[in-house]
Short mmCIF file of C-alpha atoms in Angstrom, two decimals:
data_model
loop_
_atom_site.label_atom_id
_atom_site.label_comp_id
_atom_site.label_asym_id
_atom_site.label_seq_id
_atom_site.Cartn_x
_atom_site.Cartn_y
_atom_site.Cartn_z
CA MET F 1 -46.73 49.54 133.60
CA ARG F 2 -47.53 49.67 129.86
CA SER F 3 -43.87 49.75 128.80
CA SER F 4 -43.13 46.80 131.09
CA MET F 5 -46.02 44.85 129.58
CA LEU F 6 -44.70 45.42 126.03
CA PHE F 7 -41.21 44.40 127.13
CA PHE F 8 -42.48 41.06 128.43
CA ILE F 9 -44.40 40.37 125.22
CA PHE F 10 -41.39 41.08 123.00
CA PHE F 11 -39.10 39.09 125.31
CA VAL F 12 -41.26 35.98 125.11
CA ILE F 13 -41.72 36.20 121.33
CA GLY F 14 -37.98 36.72 120.82
CA TYR F 15 -37.13 33.83 123.12
CA GLN F 16 -39.46 31.47 121.25
CA GLN F 17 -38.02 32.51 117.88
CA MET F 18 -34.47 32.00 119.14
CA LEU F 19 -35.26 28.46 120.22
CA ALA F 20 -36.91 27.72 116.88
CA GLN F 21 -33.86 28.91 114.92
CA GLU F 22 -31.19 27.09 116.90
CA PRO F 23 -30.15 23.85 115.14
CA LEU F 24 -30.15 21.81 118.34
CA GLU F 25 -30.35 18.06 118.22
CA LYS F 26 -33.53 16.80 119.83
CA VAL F 27 -33.00 14.56 122.82
CA VAL F 28 -35.92 12.29 123.67
CA ASP F 29 -36.70 12.51 127.39
CA SER F 30 -39.26 9.93 128.51
CA LEU F 31 -39.54 11.75 131.86
CA TYR F 32 -40.13 15.19 130.37
CA LYS F 33 -41.98 18.02 132.07
CA GLU F 34 -43.60 21.10 130.53
CA ASP F 35 -44.32 24.79 131.07
CA GLN F 36 -42.40 25.53 134.24
CA PHE F 37 -42.13 29.32 133.76
CA TYR F 38 -44.98 31.65 132.81
CA ILE F 39 -45.36 35.29 131.80
CA GLY F 40 -48.79 36.85 131.31
CA VAL F 41 -50.40 40.16 130.39
CA THR F 42 -54.05 40.95 131.11
CA TYR F 43 -56.76 43.56 130.81
CA ASN F 44 -58.29 43.98 134.27
CA LEU F 45 -62.05 44.38 134.67
CA PHE F 46 -64.39 45.06 137.59
CA GLY F 47 -67.10 42.50 138.29
CA ASN F 48 -70.22 43.31 140.36
CA ARG F 49 -69.74 47.05 139.92
CA PRO F 50 -71.96 49.50 141.82
CA ILE F 51 -74.31 51.60 139.71
CA ASP F 52 -72.52 54.52 137.97
CA LEU F 53 -69.07 53.15 138.73
CA SER F 54 -67.09 52.75 135.51
CA GLN F 55 -63.59 52.08 134.24
CA ASN F 56 -61.57 54.36 132.01
CA GLY F 57 -58.08 54.16 130.61
CA PHE F 58 -56.28 50.86 130.17
CA SER F 59 -56.33 48.79 133.35
CA ASN F 60 -53.66 46.14 132.97
CA GLY F 61 -51.70 43.47 134.76
CA ILE F 62 -48.35 41.71 134.43
CA HIS F 63 -47.92 38.21 135.89
CA LEU F 64 -44.87 35.97 136.06
CA GLY F 65 -43.60 33.05 138.03
CA PHE F 66 -42.51 29.43 138.27
CA ILE F 67 -44.73 26.33 138.39
CA LYS F 68 -43.50 22.87 139.37
CA ASP F 69 -44.93 20.47 136.77
CA MET F 70 -45.78 17.04 138.23
CA PRO F 71 -47.10 14.52 135.65
CA LEU F 72 -49.83 12.19 136.89
CA ASN F 73 -49.94 9.49 134.18
CA PRO F 74 -47.38 7.39 132.24
CA ARG F 75 -47.90 9.41 129.05
CA ARG F 76 -47.18 12.57 131.10
CA ASN F 77 -49.79 14.68 129.31
CA VAL F 78 -51.86 15.08 132.50
CA ALA F 79 -50.19 16.88 135.37
CA LEU F 80 -50.56 18.88 138.54
CA GLY F 81 -48.85 22.26 138.77
CA LEU F 82 -47.86 24.06 141.98
CA GLY F 83 -46.05 27.37 141.78
CA LEU F 84 -45.01 30.75 143.09
CA GLY F 85 -45.51 34.00 141.22
CA TYR F 86 -45.69 37.78 141.23
CA SER F 87 -48.45 40.01 139.88
CA ALA F 88 -48.66 43.81 139.35
CA ASN F 89 -52.02 45.38 138.48
CA SER F 90 -53.47 48.83 137.82
CA PHE F 91 -57.13 49.91 137.71
CA TYR F 92 -58.40 53.19 136.23
CA HIS F 93 -61.89 54.22 137.37
CA ASN F 94 -64.22 57.02 138.49
CA LEU F 95 -64.23 56.11 142.20
CA HIS F 96 -62.81 58.83 144.45
CA ILE F 97 -60.95 57.20 147.36
CA ARG F 98 -60.04 59.31 150.37
CA GLN F 99 -58.19 58.52 153.59
CA ASP F 100 -58.28 60.74 156.71
CA GLU F 101 -55.63 61.10 159.41
CA ASN F 102 -57.06 58.06 161.23
CA GLN F 103 -56.77 55.96 158.06
CA ILE F 104 -60.57 55.86 157.70
CA MET F 105 -61.54 55.39 154.05
CA THR F 106 -64.44 57.06 152.26
CA TYR F 107 -65.62 56.42 148.69
CA ASP F 108 -67.59 58.55 146.24
CA ILE F 109 -68.39 58.02 142.57
CA ILE F 110 -67.31 60.90 140.33
CA LEU F 111 -70.02 61.44 137.71
CA GLU F 112 -68.15 64.14 135.74
CA SER F 113 -65.26 62.44 133.98
CA GLY F 114 -63.65 65.74 132.97
CA SER F 115 -63.08 66.73 136.59
CA TYR F 116 -59.88 64.69 136.96
CA THR F 117 -56.83 63.79 134.87
CA LYS F 118 -55.73 60.67 136.78
CA ASN F 119 -57.63 58.35 139.07
CA LYS F 120 -56.39 54.83 139.73
CA PHE F 121 -55.27 52.30 142.27
CA SER F 122 -52.64 49.62 141.82
CA ASN F 123 -51.42 46.60 143.73
CA HIS F 124 -48.56 44.09 143.91
CA LEU F 125 -49.16 40.48 144.92
CA VAL F 126 -47.26 37.34 145.68
CA GLU F 127 -49.29 34.43 144.29
CA LEU F 128 -49.61 30.68 144.65
CA PRO F 129 -51.06 29.09 141.47
CA ILE F 130 -52.44 25.55 141.58
CA GLU F 131 -53.30 23.97 138.22
CA PHE F 132 -54.71 20.77 136.79
CA ARG F 133 -53.03 20.42 133.39
CA TRP F 134 -53.86 18.59 130.17
CA ARG F 135 -51.79 18.88 126.98
CA SER F 136 -51.30 17.00 123.73
CA SER F 137 -47.51 16.90 124.13
CA THR F 138 -45.18 13.95 123.61
CA PRO F 139 -41.43 13.58 124.33
CA GLU F 140 -40.72 14.49 120.68
CA GLU F 141 -43.34 17.24 120.17
CA TYR F 142 -42.64 20.77 121.40
CA LYS F 143 -45.73 22.42 119.91
CA PHE F 144 -49.00 21.21 121.37
CA TRP F 145 -52.47 22.10 122.60
CA ARG F 146 -52.99 22.76 126.30
CA ILE F 147 -55.88 23.35 128.70
CA TYR F 148 -54.91 24.34 132.23
CA THR F 149 -57.57 24.97 134.89
CA GLY F 150 -56.89 25.86 138.47
CA PHE F 151 -57.05 28.08 141.49
CA LYS F 152 -54.85 30.99 142.47
CA LEU F 153 -54.17 32.37 145.95
CA GLY F 154 -52.69 35.84 146.31
CA TYR F 155 -51.56 38.25 148.99
CA ILE F 156 -51.33 42.01 148.33
CA PHE F 157 -48.13 43.24 149.94
CA ARG F 158 -48.31 46.75 148.50
CA ASN F 159 -51.08 48.99 147.16
CA ARG F 160 -51.26 52.57 146.00
CA VAL F 161 -54.01 55.10 145.27
CA LYS F 162 -53.50 58.13 143.02
CA TYR F 163 -55.88 60.95 142.19
CA ARG F 164 -55.23 64.21 140.36
CA GLY F 165 -58.12 66.56 139.63
CA ASP F 166 -60.51 69.23 140.86
CA LEU F 167 -60.69 67.65 144.33
CA GLY F 168 -56.94 68.00 144.79
CA ASP F 169 -53.97 65.71 144.33
CA VAL F 170 -53.68 62.69 146.60
CA HIS F 171 -51.28 59.77 146.80
CA TYR F 172 -51.80 57.03 149.36
CA THR F 173 -49.68 53.93 149.90
CA ASN F 174 -50.70 50.73 151.68
CA VAL F 175 -54.22 51.87 152.56
CA LYS F 176 -56.30 49.52 154.71
CA GLY F 177 -59.46 49.55 152.62
CA PHE F 178 -58.37 46.78 150.26
CA GLU F 179 -58.82 43.07 150.88
CA LYS F 180 -55.28 41.73 151.13
CA PHE F 181 -56.07 38.09 150.46
CA GLN F 182 -57.19 37.42 146.89
CA TYR F 183 -58.25 34.11 145.38
CA GLY F 184 -60.10 32.86 142.34
CA PHE F 185 -60.38 30.43 139.45
CA THR F 186 -57.99 30.41 136.48
CA LEU F 187 -58.18 29.01 132.97
CA SER F 188 -55.61 29.08 130.18
CA PHE F 189 -55.85 27.33 126.83
CA GLY F 190 -54.17 27.55 123.47
CA TYR F 191 -51.56 26.16 121.11
CA ASN F 192 -47.81 26.58 121.34
CA THR F 193 -46.80 30.13 122.37
CA TRP F 194 -50.16 31.92 122.39
CA ASN F 195 -52.63 31.01 125.10
CA ALA F 196 -55.80 32.78 126.22
CA TYR F 197 -56.01 33.40 129.95
CA LEU F 198 -58.90 34.10 132.33
CA TYR F 199 -58.92 34.80 136.06
CA TYR F 200 -62.18 35.23 137.99
CA ALA F 201 -61.76 36.38 141.59
CA LEU F 202 -64.01 34.94 144.29
CA SER F 203 -62.73 37.50 146.80
CA PRO F 204 -63.77 41.19 146.82
CA ILE F 205 -61.34 43.96 145.93
CA PHE F 206 -62.31 46.04 148.97
CA ALA F 207 -62.73 44.88 152.57
CA LYS F 208 -66.29 44.10 153.62
CA ASP F 209 -66.76 47.14 155.86
CA ASN F 210 -66.18 49.61 152.98
CA GLN F 211 -69.34 51.16 151.54
CA ILE F 212 -70.68 53.58 148.93
CA ASN F 213 -73.91 55.32 149.99
CA GLY F 214 -74.55 52.67 152.64
CA GLN F 215 -73.97 49.75 150.27
CA ASN F 216 -71.04 47.35 150.55
CA ILE F 217 -68.53 47.49 147.71
CA ASP F 218 -68.65 43.89 146.51
CA MET F 219 -66.58 44.36 143.35
CA ASN F 220 -64.27 41.58 142.30
CA ASN F 221 -61.51 41.38 139.73
CA ILE F 222 -61.75 39.70 136.32
CA LYS F 223 -58.59 39.40 134.22
CA ILE F 224 -58.59 38.53 130.52
CA GLY F 225 -55.39 38.28 128.51
CA LEU F 226 -52.54 36.14 127.21
CA MET F 227 -50.28 33.67 128.95
CA PHE F 228 -46.88 32.58 127.64
CA TYR F 229 -45.22 29.41 128.89
CA ILE F 230 -41.49 28.65 128.85
CA LEU F 231 -39.93 25.31 129.70
#
């Protein structure tokens, strides 16, 4: 996951530099559109964590996709974006997740961090981003400010749990304890290539019937990172 994230960053930077160096003649397009492909990298956080539950290691995500840009005004600096994307995420933590032969999940918080060498879960989603877009672009200007706010729907089509430590080695795939449908608010803003990105999930990570010590696990996902846009 980390090597893939670095590859995407270097790819985007190299692509932008290549376009800047090519001596292409600018063609004015009065019906221009912007930012139809995106690639993002994030640091993934837990919101609404239970007491004593913590993160460790580098929890990260990679996000990419296509957004149809549909300008809403004659100047074409205000637009609606509808798209389709893919997201891969990993989360390192001190929550011990177990699954019995009947696929019943149990959860316990590990208080001794030295008792395991790996403890994480990961997921893969297909996503539907919806954005309201403002930018300072013109038909002749390719570097501009942007503020994109929106909503993102996601469906987890694959998940995986890994643990290696004193309690044994476990590896589960497609466990039922996770909430498959994810959705939340998004915000990206910046200038030219570099744009800050925030995703705040309104849906929980785990299904509602999953509990720790009799309490529902109401954690959600918060992603903070960078988003790169390519025409």
